[in-house]
């Protein structure tokens, strides 16, 4: 191609250009600005999950700042005299009273409190789903192991932050959670008692513990989270995003949209959508109605106390743990130590080390920018399914009393099912997933060799019936496995796009527009300016 | 720059100009083709070292100042590597519009460039009326956002915050306000902005051998300059001082609590002679609890007044409740199987056990009258009241501690031996 001459230097700059030039005179921004605005981000719906986590974090910051203006993290006992009649005259901490005030007597208080809580659930949830996406596609491989480690740190801190947050209102549910947390801290061998006393400033419930928890929740952990998120994004920006293999995509390029303008506008829109979803949830779906639990009282507990979802797996592991308490030599290692301190320690360590373990066992020391399909890595996928099933057994067991009550099952049976399930379900998940992956690989290979079944049965003149196969599509030189979901399969309706008719067709197309970014052109060539480009 | 000229490649302006509004992507593409040249001045890339500047002889753009301005410091090793073009890990794809690193090659929509699957043009690309329709649709969503914002403000200030509708209206209005903007922006990007398949080359992160060697040499020389290798006394005292300073971390940690654990976990507020009192301040007498009944009780500590009379001061503050909460259960006569040595710890079927679960400290609050089992709602530990509150299921492994009680002459129940004879609640390292 011919190089175009540089655009003319505008002699009479508009205010925006003036500002740009003023900044450039001071910082020399133009080349870097252009490079960053022209950065290309690939397009795939699954890359948005991490964005959801980021955006819900921003919503958490915004709503959290609002809540700090009204919340009083004080253990001082007061007599409630707000507008929630059932609790009038009840003695409670100022923390609980101010949470009630936020919920009933502050303009837009309840909606922002509920958005904050929903955003926390979505934050941790989207981190987990994002982690699964990264895991199953092998996005954590070299050179991105550090970002994987940061991500694991973000997950752990997100869980801690969420726990600290829902413990702040000092209601009955959160106080019970803190009591268990104190018992867990106390259970650590040798340092446990000191750890618990240092955390709570004395024997549980401690002296002026809530201000301390408040600092952890609004300063310490968010600060670290913010720094780690910054590092996570910075590394992503520097290393460029991974992408699925596809036409024209290689290990050495990125195909997609530039940051400015399309990616920026789309991402801005996604942020707004996440915010809108959280706003709707916060306005319409009640969450953590602390006024129904009452103030914390160590002598009371509500039945079916459930923590937020991301703590559930620890609750489950605690419930399933057999009563194995080590006693001897004048010391005790409580049963609660193993499922709540050792188990998550092992789980998160394994999670953090996984990229290095995989590289060690596969001997793969190369850098990778193209993602893998889960079926192409059966062992990894099976390990992932195994881990998920392990986690799910724990998580379901965290609500086994609710399940037992709802379905009239014996609670003991639920506990035993969980204990046995924890041992036998993961290996089954491993075996089944591996078989499934290999089966899918075989199907891919068959398509590659014989083409795609069309479902069209033809009778030959000889009377023999044969099924037509579409010839296999051309292999793209960059990657031997073309994902089958990009094959345009023949459809019955004649539109050739797999959608139905009328309104349903339009709706289907609109929805699939969010998921399918690239389609084979329906009739090759009709949209191409003739001879404009050569292959 | 000569290596940009690829005679076989028609300019993207020719390819994309047909179906795009003037002044959009096609013009910017030419601009992009230009953009790589003086890229070094503000290059903050990790590879932007003196080497890179040296390898990018600034030939045409006339900005040599950029090349020399930042290179202060470090030995001038660039001279040896300044010949030859930039050797990237992979040569750029031949269909890229430019071979300059950090250059985004544009593939116009509908073209067949570089194997990137093209997309068919949208109606908005070829039909001015369709474009107007899309514009109106997006504007509609932006207006929804305005309506939502106005609704939020009105609800916030005019609405009655004690009414049922207040929070749902605020949430819905805020959802409209940001959601309308979000939907509009996504539609705007999808329907009105030019489809592009931008291709950008990646870089190898590995630095060149000479760069690694030079960096290592500089660091080694710098380390040698510190003298740490030559001067062992310096090295050892520095390490020692650092370690001691690091150990200082313990101080603020220990300052986190003024209350040392000591034997605090071994004791509760129960003392000998303390009466059993309910939360609302009623002293429990024999007969207050019916058979099969259960009551949560707290200590009321005996206080001897100046005139020698004894009054009882109920302790129902949070601190006391956290370890002294006790369950008083009245069992039907004759079914309790007291442990050895505890035969006289109960009176008339009344038994008292700590309510604080021996597993994780939750209040054990579910009592099943038929089986005389106590269930902890937190982790489903089950305790058999008849058998000294032995843990019979779940993660708890220790019985609930029993409080010895008796009745005085007036029938008031009191703690006859004082405190529990073992620590209540969750176990800990120092517990034997």
PDB file of C-alpha atoms in Angstrom, chain B residues 56-190:
ATOM      1  CA  UNK B  56      14.752   2.387  14.861  1.00  0.00           C
ATOM      2  CA  UNK B  57      16.952   4.852  13.100  1.00  0.00           C
ATOM      3  CA  UNK B  58      14.703   7.836  12.884  1.00  0.00           C
ATOM      4  CA  UNK B  59      14.903   8.300   9.197  1.00  0.00           C
ATOM      5  CA  UNK B  60      12.054  10.302   7.788  1.00  0.00           C
ATOM      6  CA  UNK B  61      10.074  11.921  10.492  1.00  0.00           C
ATOM      7  CA  UNK B  62      12.825  14.274  11.478  1.00  0.00           C
ATOM      8  CA  UNK B  63      12.543  13.746  15.204  1.00  0.00           C
ATOM      9  CA  UNK B  64      16.011  12.724  16.228  1.00  0.00           C
ATOM     10  CA  UNK B  65      15.659  14.618  19.471  1.00  0.00           C
ATOM     11  CA  UNK B  66      13.374  11.911  20.672  1.00  0.00           C
ATOM     12  CA  UNK B  67      16.015   9.328  20.170  1.00  0.00           C
ATOM     13  CA  UNK B  68      18.691  10.971  22.180  1.00  0.00           C
ATOM     14  CA  UNK B  69      16.757  12.837  24.790  1.00  0.00           C
ATOM     15  CA  UNK B  70      16.029  10.036  27.196  1.00  0.00           C
ATOM     16  CA  UNK B  71      19.089   7.944  26.827  1.00  0.00           C
ATOM     17  CA  UNK B  72      21.056   9.469  29.627  1.00  0.00           C
ATOM     18  CA  UNK B  73      22.606   6.984  31.990  1.00  0.00           C
ATOM     19  CA  UNK B  74      24.127   3.662  31.231  1.00  0.00           C
ATOM     20  CA  UNK B  75      27.040   2.950  29.000  1.00  0.00           C
ATOM     21  CA  UNK B  76      26.690   3.731  25.401  1.00  0.00           C
ATOM     22  CA  UNK B  77      26.433   0.216  24.062  1.00  0.00           C
ATOM     23  CA  UNK B  78      23.966   1.125  21.385  1.00  0.00           C
ATOM     24  CA  UNK B  79      26.597   1.687  18.803  1.00  0.00           C
ATOM     25  CA  UNK B  80      27.236  -1.975  18.223  1.00  0.00           C
ATOM     26  CA  UNK B  81      23.640  -2.869  17.561  1.00  0.00           C
ATOM     27  CA  UNK B  82      22.424   0.065  15.628  1.00  0.00           C
ATOM     28  CA  UNK B  83      22.698  -1.583  12.266  1.00  0.00           C
ATOM     29  CA  UNK B  84      19.927  -3.498  10.615  1.00  0.00           C
ATOM     30  CA  UNK B  85      16.176  -3.305  10.969  1.00  0.00           C
ATOM     31  CA  UNK B  86      14.186  -4.337  14.021  1.00  0.00           C
ATOM     32  CA  UNK B  87      14.185  -8.103  14.340  1.00  0.00           C
ATOM     33  CA  UNK B  88      10.905  -9.052  15.879  1.00  0.00           C
ATOM     34  CA  UNK B  89      10.038 -12.579  16.844  1.00  0.00           C
ATOM     35  CA  UNK B  90       7.777 -13.017  13.892  1.00  0.00           C
ATOM     36  CA  UNK B  91       7.575 -11.116  10.688  1.00  0.00           C
ATOM     37  CA  UNK B  92       4.294  -9.299  10.383  1.00  0.00           C
ATOM     38  CA  UNK B  93       1.606 -10.779   8.287  1.00  0.00           C
ATOM     39  CA  UNK B  94       2.059  -9.812   4.720  1.00  0.00           C
ATOM     40  CA  UNK B  95      -1.365  -8.292   4.451  1.00  0.00           C
ATOM     41  CA  UNK B  96      -0.778  -5.888   7.258  1.00  0.00           C
ATOM     42  CA  UNK B  97      -0.987  -2.352   6.164  1.00  0.00           C
ATOM     43  CA  UNK B  98       2.307  -1.610   7.763  1.00  0.00           C
ATOM     44  CA  UNK B  99       5.284  -3.423   9.152  1.00  0.00           C
ATOM     45  CA  UNK B 100       5.845  -0.956  11.894  1.00  0.00           C
ATOM     46  CA  UNK B 101       5.437  -2.532  15.308  1.00  0.00           C
ATOM     47  CA  UNK B 102       2.486  -1.326  17.351  1.00  0.00           C
ATOM     48  CA  UNK B 103       0.638  -0.590  14.193  1.00  0.00           C
ATOM     49  CA  UNK B 104      -2.921  -1.635  13.878  1.00  0.00           C
ATOM     50  CA  UNK B 105      -3.642  -2.973  10.478  1.00  0.00           C
ATOM     51  CA  UNK B 106      -7.173  -2.282   9.408  1.00  0.00           C
ATOM     52  CA  UNK B 107      -9.249  -4.756   7.547  1.00  0.00           C
ATOM     53  CA  UNK B 108     -12.277  -3.124   6.102  1.00  0.00           C
ATOM     54  CA  UNK B 109     -15.593  -4.820   6.588  1.00  0.00           C
ATOM     55  CA  UNK B 110     -16.570  -7.089   3.763  1.00  0.00           C
ATOM     56  CA  UNK B 111     -13.088  -7.544   2.458  1.00  0.00           C
ATOM     57  CA  UNK B 112     -11.107 -10.757   2.410  1.00  0.00           C
ATOM     58  CA  UNK B 113      -8.027  -9.607   4.165  1.00  0.00           C
ATOM     59  CA  UNK B 114      -5.467 -11.891   5.657  1.00  0.00           C
ATOM     60  CA  UNK B 115      -7.802 -14.760   6.254  1.00  0.00           C
ATOM     61  CA  UNK B 116      -9.885 -12.847   8.745  1.00  0.00           C
ATOM     62  CA  UNK B 117     -13.457 -13.873   8.269  1.00  0.00           C
ATOM     63  CA  UNK B 118     -15.240 -10.823   6.952  1.00  0.00           C
ATOM     64  CA  UNK B 119     -18.696  -9.838   7.993  1.00  0.00           C
ATOM     65  CA  UNK B 120     -21.461  -8.991   5.626  1.00  0.00           C
ATOM     66  CA  UNK B 121     -22.304  -5.312   5.601  1.00  0.00           C
ATOM     67  CA  UNK B 122     -25.153  -4.260   7.817  1.00  0.00           C
ATOM     68  CA  UNK B 123     -28.164  -2.440   6.563  1.00  0.00           C
ATOM     69  CA  UNK B 124     -26.787   0.632   8.299  1.00  0.00           C
ATOM     70  CA  UNK B 125     -23.676   0.498   6.139  1.00  0.00           C
ATOM     71  CA  UNK B 126     -25.468   0.688   2.837  1.00  0.00           C
ATOM     72  CA  UNK B 127     -28.818   2.267   3.615  1.00  0.00           C
ATOM     73  CA  UNK B 128     -28.948   5.813   4.850  1.00  0.00           C
ATOM     74  CA  UNK B 129     -32.510   5.304   6.120  1.00  0.00           C
ATOM     75  CA  UNK B 130     -31.463   2.233   8.100  1.00  0.00           C
ATOM     76  CA  UNK B 131     -28.726   4.282   9.625  1.00  0.00           C
ATOM     77  CA  UNK B 132     -31.240   6.944  10.593  1.00  0.00           C
ATOM     78  CA  UNK B 133     -33.496   4.281  12.090  1.00  0.00           C
ATOM     79  CA  UNK B 134     -30.615   2.924  14.164  1.00  0.00           C
ATOM     80  CA  UNK B 135     -29.767   6.440  15.244  1.00  0.00           C
ATOM     81  CA  UNK B 136     -33.343   7.042  16.381  1.00  0.00           C
ATOM     82  CA  UNK B 137     -33.392   3.746  18.264  1.00  0.00           C
ATOM     83  CA  UNK B 138     -30.193   4.625  20.091  1.00  0.00           C
ATOM     84  CA  UNK B 139     -31.485   8.098  20.824  1.00  0.00           C
ATOM     85  CA  UNK B 140     -34.619   6.483  22.230  1.00  0.00           C
ATOM     86  CA  UNK B 141     -32.530   4.484  24.703  1.00  0.00           C
ATOM     87  CA  UNK B 142     -30.550   7.560  25.673  1.00  0.00           C
ATOM     88  CA  UNK B 143     -33.850   9.309  26.355  1.00  0.00           C
ATOM     89  CA  UNK B 144     -34.948   6.335  28.475  1.00  0.00           C
ATOM     90  CA  UNK B 145     -31.831   7.002  30.489  1.00  0.00           C
ATOM     91  CA  UNK B 146     -32.870  10.624  30.986  1.00  0.00           C
ATOM     92  CA  UNK B 147     -36.334   9.494  32.068  1.00  0.00           C
ATOM     93  CA  UNK B 148     -34.738   7.088  34.542  1.00  0.00           C
ATOM     94  CA  UNK B 149     -32.495   9.765  35.976  1.00  0.00           C
ATOM     95  CA  UNK B 150     -35.378  12.182  36.365  1.00  0.00           C
ATOM     96  CA  UNK B 151     -37.431   9.408  37.944  1.00  0.00           C
ATOM     97  CA  UNK B 152     -34.622   8.660  40.384  1.00  0.00           C
ATOM     98  CA  UNK B 153     -34.294  12.283  41.415  1.00  0.00           C
ATOM     99  CA  UNK B 154     -38.037  12.712  41.821  1.00  0.00           C
ATOM    100  CA  UNK B 155     -38.441   9.487  43.787  1.00  0.00           C
ATOM    101  CA  UNK B 156     -35.495  10.363  45.939  1.00  0.00           C
ATOM    102  CA  UNK B 157     -36.702  13.794  46.966  1.00  0.00           C
ATOM    103  CA  UNK B 158     -40.458  13.671  46.557  1.00  0.00           C
ATOM    104  CA  UNK B 159     -41.067  10.039  47.381  1.00  0.00           C
ATOM    105  CA  UNK B 160     -41.881   8.918  50.887  1.00  0.00           C
ATOM    106  CA  UNK B 161     -38.950   6.843  52.059  1.00  0.00           C
ATOM    107  CA  UNK B 162     -41.148   4.925  54.479  1.00  0.00           C
ATOM    108  CA  UNK B 163     -43.454   3.698  51.756  1.00  0.00           C
ATOM    109  CA  UNK B 164     -43.214   0.298  50.134  1.00  0.00           C
ATOM    110  CA  UNK B 165     -42.664   1.669  46.660  1.00  0.00           C
ATOM    111  CA  UNK B 166     -39.645   3.795  47.560  1.00  0.00           C
ATOM    112  CA  UNK B 167     -36.753   1.355  47.172  1.00  0.00           C
ATOM    113  CA  UNK B 168     -38.142  -0.593  44.171  1.00  0.00           C
ATOM    114  CA  UNK B 169     -38.821   2.699  42.379  1.00  0.00           C
ATOM    115  CA  UNK B 170     -35.335   3.998  43.088  1.00  0.00           C
ATOM    116  CA  UNK B 171     -33.759   0.747  41.894  1.00  0.00           C
ATOM    117  CA  UNK B 172     -35.849   0.614  38.749  1.00  0.00           C
ATOM    118  CA  UNK B 173     -35.211   4.261  37.961  1.00  0.00           C
ATOM    119  CA  UNK B 174     -31.481   3.865  38.471  1.00  0.00           C
ATOM    120  CA  UNK B 175     -31.582   0.717  36.355  1.00  0.00           C
ATOM    121  CA  UNK B 176     -33.292   2.681  33.605  1.00  0.00           C
ATOM    122  CA  UNK B 177     -30.870   5.567  33.963  1.00  0.00           C
ATOM    123  CA  UNK B 178     -27.714   3.538  33.567  1.00  0.00           C
ATOM    124  CA  UNK B 179     -29.253   0.679  31.574  1.00  0.00           C
ATOM    125  CA  UNK B 180     -30.675   3.001  28.933  1.00  0.00           C
ATOM    126  CA  UNK B 181     -27.266   4.536  28.479  1.00  0.00           C
ATOM    127  CA  UNK B 182     -25.709   1.077  28.390  1.00  0.00           C
ATOM    128  CA  UNK B 183     -28.073  -0.373  25.814  1.00  0.00           C
ATOM    129  CA  UNK B 184     -27.737   2.781  23.735  1.00  0.00           C
ATOM    130  CA  UNK B 185     -23.953   2.648  23.829  1.00  0.00           C
ATOM    131  CA  UNK B 186     -23.791  -1.007  22.892  1.00  0.00           C
ATOM    132  CA  UNK B 187     -26.235  -0.479  20.020  1.00  0.00           C
ATOM    133  CA  UNK B 188     -24.240   2.550  18.948  1.00  0.00           C
ATOM    134  CA  UNK B 189     -21.019   0.524  18.812  1.00  0.00           C
ATOM    135  CA  UNK B 190     -22.668  -2.422  17.114  1.00  0.00           C
TER     136      UNK B 190
END
